[in-house]
Short mmCIF file of C-alpha atoms and ligand atoms in Angstrom, two decimals:
data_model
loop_
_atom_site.label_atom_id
_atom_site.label_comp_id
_atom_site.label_asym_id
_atom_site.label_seq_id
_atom_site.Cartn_x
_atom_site.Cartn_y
_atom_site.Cartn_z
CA UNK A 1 119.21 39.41 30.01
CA UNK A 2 116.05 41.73 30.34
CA UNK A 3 115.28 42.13 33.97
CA UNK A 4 111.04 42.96 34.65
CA UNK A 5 110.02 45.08 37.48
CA UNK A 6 106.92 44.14 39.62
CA UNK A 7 105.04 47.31 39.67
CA UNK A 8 106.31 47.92 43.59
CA UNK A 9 109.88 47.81 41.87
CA UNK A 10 108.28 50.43 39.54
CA UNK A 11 107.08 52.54 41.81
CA UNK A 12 110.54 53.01 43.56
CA UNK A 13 112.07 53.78 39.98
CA UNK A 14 109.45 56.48 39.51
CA UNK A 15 110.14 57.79 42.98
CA UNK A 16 114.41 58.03 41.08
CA UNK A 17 113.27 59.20 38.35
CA UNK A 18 111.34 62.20 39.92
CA UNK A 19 114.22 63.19 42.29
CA UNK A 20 116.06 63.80 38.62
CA UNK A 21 113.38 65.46 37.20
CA UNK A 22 113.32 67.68 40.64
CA UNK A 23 117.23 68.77 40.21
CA UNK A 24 116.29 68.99 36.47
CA UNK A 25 113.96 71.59 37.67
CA UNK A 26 116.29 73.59 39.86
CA UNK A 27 118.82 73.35 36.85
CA UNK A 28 116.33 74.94 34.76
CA UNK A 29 115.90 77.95 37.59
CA UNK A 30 119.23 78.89 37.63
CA UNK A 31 120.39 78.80 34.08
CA UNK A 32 121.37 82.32 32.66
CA UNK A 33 124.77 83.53 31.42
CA UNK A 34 127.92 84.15 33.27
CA UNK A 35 127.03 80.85 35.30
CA UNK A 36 129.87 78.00 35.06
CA UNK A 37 129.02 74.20 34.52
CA UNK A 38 131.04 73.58 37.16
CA UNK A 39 128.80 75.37 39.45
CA UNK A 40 125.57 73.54 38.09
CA UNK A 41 127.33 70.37 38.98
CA UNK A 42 128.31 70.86 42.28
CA UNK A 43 124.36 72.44 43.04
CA UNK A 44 123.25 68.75 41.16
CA UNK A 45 125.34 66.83 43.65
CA UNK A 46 124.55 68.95 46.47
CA UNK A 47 121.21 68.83 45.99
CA UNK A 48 121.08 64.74 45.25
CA UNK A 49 122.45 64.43 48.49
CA UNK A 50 120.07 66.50 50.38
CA UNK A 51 117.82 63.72 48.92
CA UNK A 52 119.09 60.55 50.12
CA UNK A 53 120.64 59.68 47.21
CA UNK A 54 124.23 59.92 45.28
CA UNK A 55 125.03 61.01 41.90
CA UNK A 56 125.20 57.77 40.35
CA UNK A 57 127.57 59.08 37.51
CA UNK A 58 130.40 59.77 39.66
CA UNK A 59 133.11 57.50 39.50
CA UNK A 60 131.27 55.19 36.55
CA UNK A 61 133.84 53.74 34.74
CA UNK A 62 136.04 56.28 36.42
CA UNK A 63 133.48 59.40 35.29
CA UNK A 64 134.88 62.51 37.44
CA UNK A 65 131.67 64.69 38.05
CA UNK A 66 128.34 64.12 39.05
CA UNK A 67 126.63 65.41 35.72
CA UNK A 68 127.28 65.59 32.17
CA UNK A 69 127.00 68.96 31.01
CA UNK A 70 127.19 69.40 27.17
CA UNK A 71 127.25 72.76 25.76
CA UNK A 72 126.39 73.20 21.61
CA UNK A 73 128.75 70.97 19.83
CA UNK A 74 129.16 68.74 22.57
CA UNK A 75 126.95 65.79 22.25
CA UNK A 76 127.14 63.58 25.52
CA UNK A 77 129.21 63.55 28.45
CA UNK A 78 130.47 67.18 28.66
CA UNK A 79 132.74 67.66 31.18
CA UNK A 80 131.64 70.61 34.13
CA UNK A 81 133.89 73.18 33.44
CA UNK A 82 134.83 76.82 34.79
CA UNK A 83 133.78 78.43 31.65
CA UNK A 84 130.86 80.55 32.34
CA UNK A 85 127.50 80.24 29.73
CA UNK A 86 126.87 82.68 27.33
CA UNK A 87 123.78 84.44 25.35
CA UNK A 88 122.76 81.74 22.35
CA UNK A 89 124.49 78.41 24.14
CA UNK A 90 122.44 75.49 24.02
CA UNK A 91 123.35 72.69 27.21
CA UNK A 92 122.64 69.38 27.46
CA UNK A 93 122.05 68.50 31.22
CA UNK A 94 121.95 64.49 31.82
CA UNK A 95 121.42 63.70 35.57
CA UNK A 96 121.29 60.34 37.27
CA UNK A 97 120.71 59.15 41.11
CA UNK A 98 120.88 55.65 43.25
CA UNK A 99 117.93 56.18 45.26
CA UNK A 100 117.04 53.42 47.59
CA UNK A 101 119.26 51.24 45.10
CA UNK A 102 116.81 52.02 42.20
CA UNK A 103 118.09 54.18 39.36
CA UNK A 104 117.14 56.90 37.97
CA UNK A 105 118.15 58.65 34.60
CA UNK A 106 117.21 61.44 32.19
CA UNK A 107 117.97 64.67 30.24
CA UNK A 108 116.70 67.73 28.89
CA UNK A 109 118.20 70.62 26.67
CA UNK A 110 118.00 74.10 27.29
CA UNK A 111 118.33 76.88 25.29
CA UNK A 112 120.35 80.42 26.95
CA UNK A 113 118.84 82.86 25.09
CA UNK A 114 118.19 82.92 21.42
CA UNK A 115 120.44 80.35 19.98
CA UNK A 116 118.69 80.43 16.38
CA UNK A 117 115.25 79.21 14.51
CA UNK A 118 117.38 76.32 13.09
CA UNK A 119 118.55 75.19 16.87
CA UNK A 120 115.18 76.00 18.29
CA UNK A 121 113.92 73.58 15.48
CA UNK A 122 116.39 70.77 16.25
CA UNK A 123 115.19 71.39 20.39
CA UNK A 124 111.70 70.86 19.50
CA UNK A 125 112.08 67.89 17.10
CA UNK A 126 114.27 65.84 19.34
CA UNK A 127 111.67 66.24 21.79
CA UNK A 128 108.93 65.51 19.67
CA UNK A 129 111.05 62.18 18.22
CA UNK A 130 111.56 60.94 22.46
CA UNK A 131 107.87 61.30 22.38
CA UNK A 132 107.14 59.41 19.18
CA UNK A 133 109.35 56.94 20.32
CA UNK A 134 107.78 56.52 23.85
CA UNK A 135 104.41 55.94 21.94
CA UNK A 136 106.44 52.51 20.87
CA UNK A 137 107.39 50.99 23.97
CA UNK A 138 104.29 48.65 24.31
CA UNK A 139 103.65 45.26 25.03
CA UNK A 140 104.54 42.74 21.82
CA UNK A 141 106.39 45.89 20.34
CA UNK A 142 110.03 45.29 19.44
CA UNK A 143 112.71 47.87 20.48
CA UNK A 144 113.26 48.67 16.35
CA UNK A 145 109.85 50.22 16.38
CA UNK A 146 110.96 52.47 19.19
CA UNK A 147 114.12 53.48 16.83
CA UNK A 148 112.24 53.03 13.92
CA UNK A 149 110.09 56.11 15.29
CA UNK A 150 112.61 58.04 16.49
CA UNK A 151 114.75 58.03 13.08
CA UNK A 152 112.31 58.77 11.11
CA UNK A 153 110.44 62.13 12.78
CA UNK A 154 114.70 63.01 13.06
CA UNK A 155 116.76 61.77 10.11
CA UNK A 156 113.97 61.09 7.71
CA UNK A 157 111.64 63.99 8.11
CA UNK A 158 114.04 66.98 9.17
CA UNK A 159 117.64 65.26 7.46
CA UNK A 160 119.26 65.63 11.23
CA UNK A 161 122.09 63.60 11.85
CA UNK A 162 121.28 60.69 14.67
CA UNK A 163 124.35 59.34 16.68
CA UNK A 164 125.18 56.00 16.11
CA UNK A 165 127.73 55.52 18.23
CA UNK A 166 125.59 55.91 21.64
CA UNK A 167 122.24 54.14 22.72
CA UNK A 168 119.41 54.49 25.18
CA UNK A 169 119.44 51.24 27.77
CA UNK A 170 117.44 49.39 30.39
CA UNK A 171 117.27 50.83 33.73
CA UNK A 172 117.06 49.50 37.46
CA UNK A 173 119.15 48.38 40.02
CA UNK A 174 122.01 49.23 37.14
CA UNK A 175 122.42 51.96 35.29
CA UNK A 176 122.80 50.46 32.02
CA UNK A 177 120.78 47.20 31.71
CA UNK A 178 119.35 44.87 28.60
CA UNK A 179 118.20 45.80 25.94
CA UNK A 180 120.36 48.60 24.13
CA UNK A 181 118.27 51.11 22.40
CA UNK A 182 119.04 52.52 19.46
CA UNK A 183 117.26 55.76 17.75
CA UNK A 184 117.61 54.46 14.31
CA UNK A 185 116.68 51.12 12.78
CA UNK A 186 114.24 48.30 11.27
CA UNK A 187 110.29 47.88 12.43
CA UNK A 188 109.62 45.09 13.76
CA UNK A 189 113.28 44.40 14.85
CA UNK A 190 115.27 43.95 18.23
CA UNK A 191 114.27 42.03 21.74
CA UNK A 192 110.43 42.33 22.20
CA UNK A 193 108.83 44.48 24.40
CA UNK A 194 106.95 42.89 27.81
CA UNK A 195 105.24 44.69 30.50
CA UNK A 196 107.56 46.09 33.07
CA UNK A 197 110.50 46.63 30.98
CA UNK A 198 111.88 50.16 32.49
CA UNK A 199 113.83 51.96 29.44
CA UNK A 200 115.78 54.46 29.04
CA UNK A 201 114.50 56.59 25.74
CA UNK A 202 117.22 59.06 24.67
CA UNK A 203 117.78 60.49 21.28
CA UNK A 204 121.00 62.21 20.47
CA UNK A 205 120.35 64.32 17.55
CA UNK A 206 122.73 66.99 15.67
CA UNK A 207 121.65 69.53 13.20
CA UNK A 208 124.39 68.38 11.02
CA UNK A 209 126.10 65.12 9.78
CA UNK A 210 125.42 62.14 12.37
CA UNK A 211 129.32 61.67 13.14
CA UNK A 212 130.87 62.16 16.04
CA UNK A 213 134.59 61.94 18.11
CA UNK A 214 135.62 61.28 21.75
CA UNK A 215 138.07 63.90 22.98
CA UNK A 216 141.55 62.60 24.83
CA UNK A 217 139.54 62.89 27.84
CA UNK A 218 137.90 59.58 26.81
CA UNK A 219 134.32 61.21 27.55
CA UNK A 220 133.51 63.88 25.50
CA UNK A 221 131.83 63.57 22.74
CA UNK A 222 132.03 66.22 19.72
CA UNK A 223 130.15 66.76 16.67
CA UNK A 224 132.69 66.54 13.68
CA UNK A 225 131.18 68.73 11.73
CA UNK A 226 131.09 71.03 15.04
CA UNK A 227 127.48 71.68 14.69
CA UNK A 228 124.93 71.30 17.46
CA UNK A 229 123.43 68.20 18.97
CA UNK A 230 120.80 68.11 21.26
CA UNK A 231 119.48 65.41 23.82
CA UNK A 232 116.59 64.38 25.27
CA UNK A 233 116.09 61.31 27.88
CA UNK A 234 113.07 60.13 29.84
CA UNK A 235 112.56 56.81 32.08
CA UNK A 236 109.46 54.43 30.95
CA UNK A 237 108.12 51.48 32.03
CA UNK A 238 106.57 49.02 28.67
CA UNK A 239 103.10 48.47 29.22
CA UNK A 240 99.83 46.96 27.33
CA UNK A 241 98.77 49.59 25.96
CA UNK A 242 100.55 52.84 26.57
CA UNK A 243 103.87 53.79 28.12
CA UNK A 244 104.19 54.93 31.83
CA UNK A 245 106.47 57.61 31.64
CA UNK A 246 108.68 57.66 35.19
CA UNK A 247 110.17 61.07 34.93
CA UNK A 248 108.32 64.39 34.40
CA UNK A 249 108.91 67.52 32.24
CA UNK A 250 106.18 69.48 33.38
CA UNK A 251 107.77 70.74 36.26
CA UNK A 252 110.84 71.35 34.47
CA UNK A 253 108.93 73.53 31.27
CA UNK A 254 107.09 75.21 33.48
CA UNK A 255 110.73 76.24 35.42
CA UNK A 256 112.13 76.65 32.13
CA UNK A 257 109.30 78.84 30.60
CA UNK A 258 109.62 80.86 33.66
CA UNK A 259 112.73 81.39 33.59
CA UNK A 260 113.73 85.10 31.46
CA UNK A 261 117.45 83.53 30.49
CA UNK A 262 115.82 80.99 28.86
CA UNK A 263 114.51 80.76 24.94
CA UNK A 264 111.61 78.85 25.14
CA UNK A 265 109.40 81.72 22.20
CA UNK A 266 109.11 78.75 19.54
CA UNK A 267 108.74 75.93 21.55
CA UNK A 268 105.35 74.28 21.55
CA UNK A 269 104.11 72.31 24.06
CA UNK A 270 103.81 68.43 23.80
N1 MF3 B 1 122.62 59.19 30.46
C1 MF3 B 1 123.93 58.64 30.28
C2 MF3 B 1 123.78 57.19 29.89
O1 MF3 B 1 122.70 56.76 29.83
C3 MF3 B 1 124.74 58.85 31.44
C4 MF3 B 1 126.02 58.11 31.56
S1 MF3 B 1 127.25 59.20 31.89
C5 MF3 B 1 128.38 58.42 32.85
O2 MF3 B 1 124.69 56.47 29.58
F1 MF3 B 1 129.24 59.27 33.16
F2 MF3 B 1 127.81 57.97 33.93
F3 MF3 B 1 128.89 57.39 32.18
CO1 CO B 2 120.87 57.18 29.88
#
């Protein structure tokens, strides 16, 4: 069942979807090497809490930390862990909060110094596909042309591998809500889109074959081929004619940009 939000309803999920995009943006000020993922997760829930809110991946489905941190071949969930970045890492960081019951929910991948043209490549089309998608999520659009979009720019125009196995998802008073979204498929395909739909975009993209394995831990999830993936996630609300993106990357570019640990050279802005 698709649940619509009245535009006050909206207006508290932008207000959780900025407080991620805020401790997205301290994230991106601290990131250099010889810093743990450990001790990025415990600043994320520390600072969550600070804001009236809790970590709303702790303890779902039994998840242990309050972030997923996913370092180069790791493609979702990453376990925090006490080994400390290095020079050419890429990370995944995937934050969400409860704030005033609404959620919020999004990503970004950062790159610790030069990790390679052919990563740097797979950052910037990722990004570029979230964004191609986004342009889809419209009123009388269908969620295939939202994966439609996405697989092509990734799969189709660079031959990057997209994950099958894990989906983007509506967003509000749950974390995961009607309808699944997928970043490949059909046109013209799927649930249709109406106004006030909140969505969560999120393309999982590696620079190799599309497959993918869940350690023992049950959560993390690998590359095969042990290749890089990269993620990117925003919140949007479906309107008539154009997308209202919930969270923001500005402040977090502009963080990461100034940031001297981080690669950002080849990027380009969108
Ligand atoms: N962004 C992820 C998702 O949309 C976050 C879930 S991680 C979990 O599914 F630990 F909370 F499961
Ligand atoms: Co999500």
């Amino acid at each position: 069942m698709m649940i619509y939000k009245t535009d006050e309803q909206v207006e508290m999920m932008r207000k959780s979807a900025l407080l991620v995009s805020k401790t997205m943006t301290e994230v991106a000020g601290v990131l250099k090497p010889g810093i743990t993922t450990l001790s990025l997760d415990k600043m994320i829930g520390d600072f969550i809490r600070d804001h009236q809110a809790v970590p709303s991946f702790l303890n779902y489905n039994g998840y242990p930390f309050n972030s997923c941190l996913s370092v180069n071949d790791v493609v979702v969930h990453g376990f925090p862990t006490k080994n400390e970045l290095k020079e050419g890492d890429i990370i995944s960081v995937d934050i969400g909060v409860i704030l005033n019951g609404w959620h919020g929910d999004h990503a970004y991948t950062f790159a610790i110094g030069d990790p390679g043209a052919d990563v740097m490549q797979l950052i910037q089309v990722t990004k570029e596909s979230l964004y191609k998608g986004i342009e889809k999520a419209v009123a009388g659009g269908r969620i295939g042309d939202i994966a439609f979009a996405i697989q092509e720019h990734t799969e189709k125009k660079h031959g990057y591998g997209v994950v099958r196995e894990l989906v983007g998802h509506g967003l509000g008073k749950n974390m995961h809500e009607d309808p699944q979204v997928p970043n490949y498929g059909k046109r013209g395909s799927g649930a249709k889109l109406n106004e006030g739909l909140v969505l969560a975009i999120e393309p999982m993209i590696n620079l190799g074959k599309r497959d993918v394995y869940t350690e023992d831990d049950g959560w993390t999830v690998r590359t095969k081929d042990g290749k890089p993936s990269v993620h990117f996630e925003h919140d949007v609300c479906v309107r008539k004619t154009k997308a209202d993106i919930l969270s923001n990357y500005k402040p977090i570019e502009e963080a990461e940009r100034a940031n001297p640990n981080l690669f950002t050279k080849s990027l380009q802005q969108l």
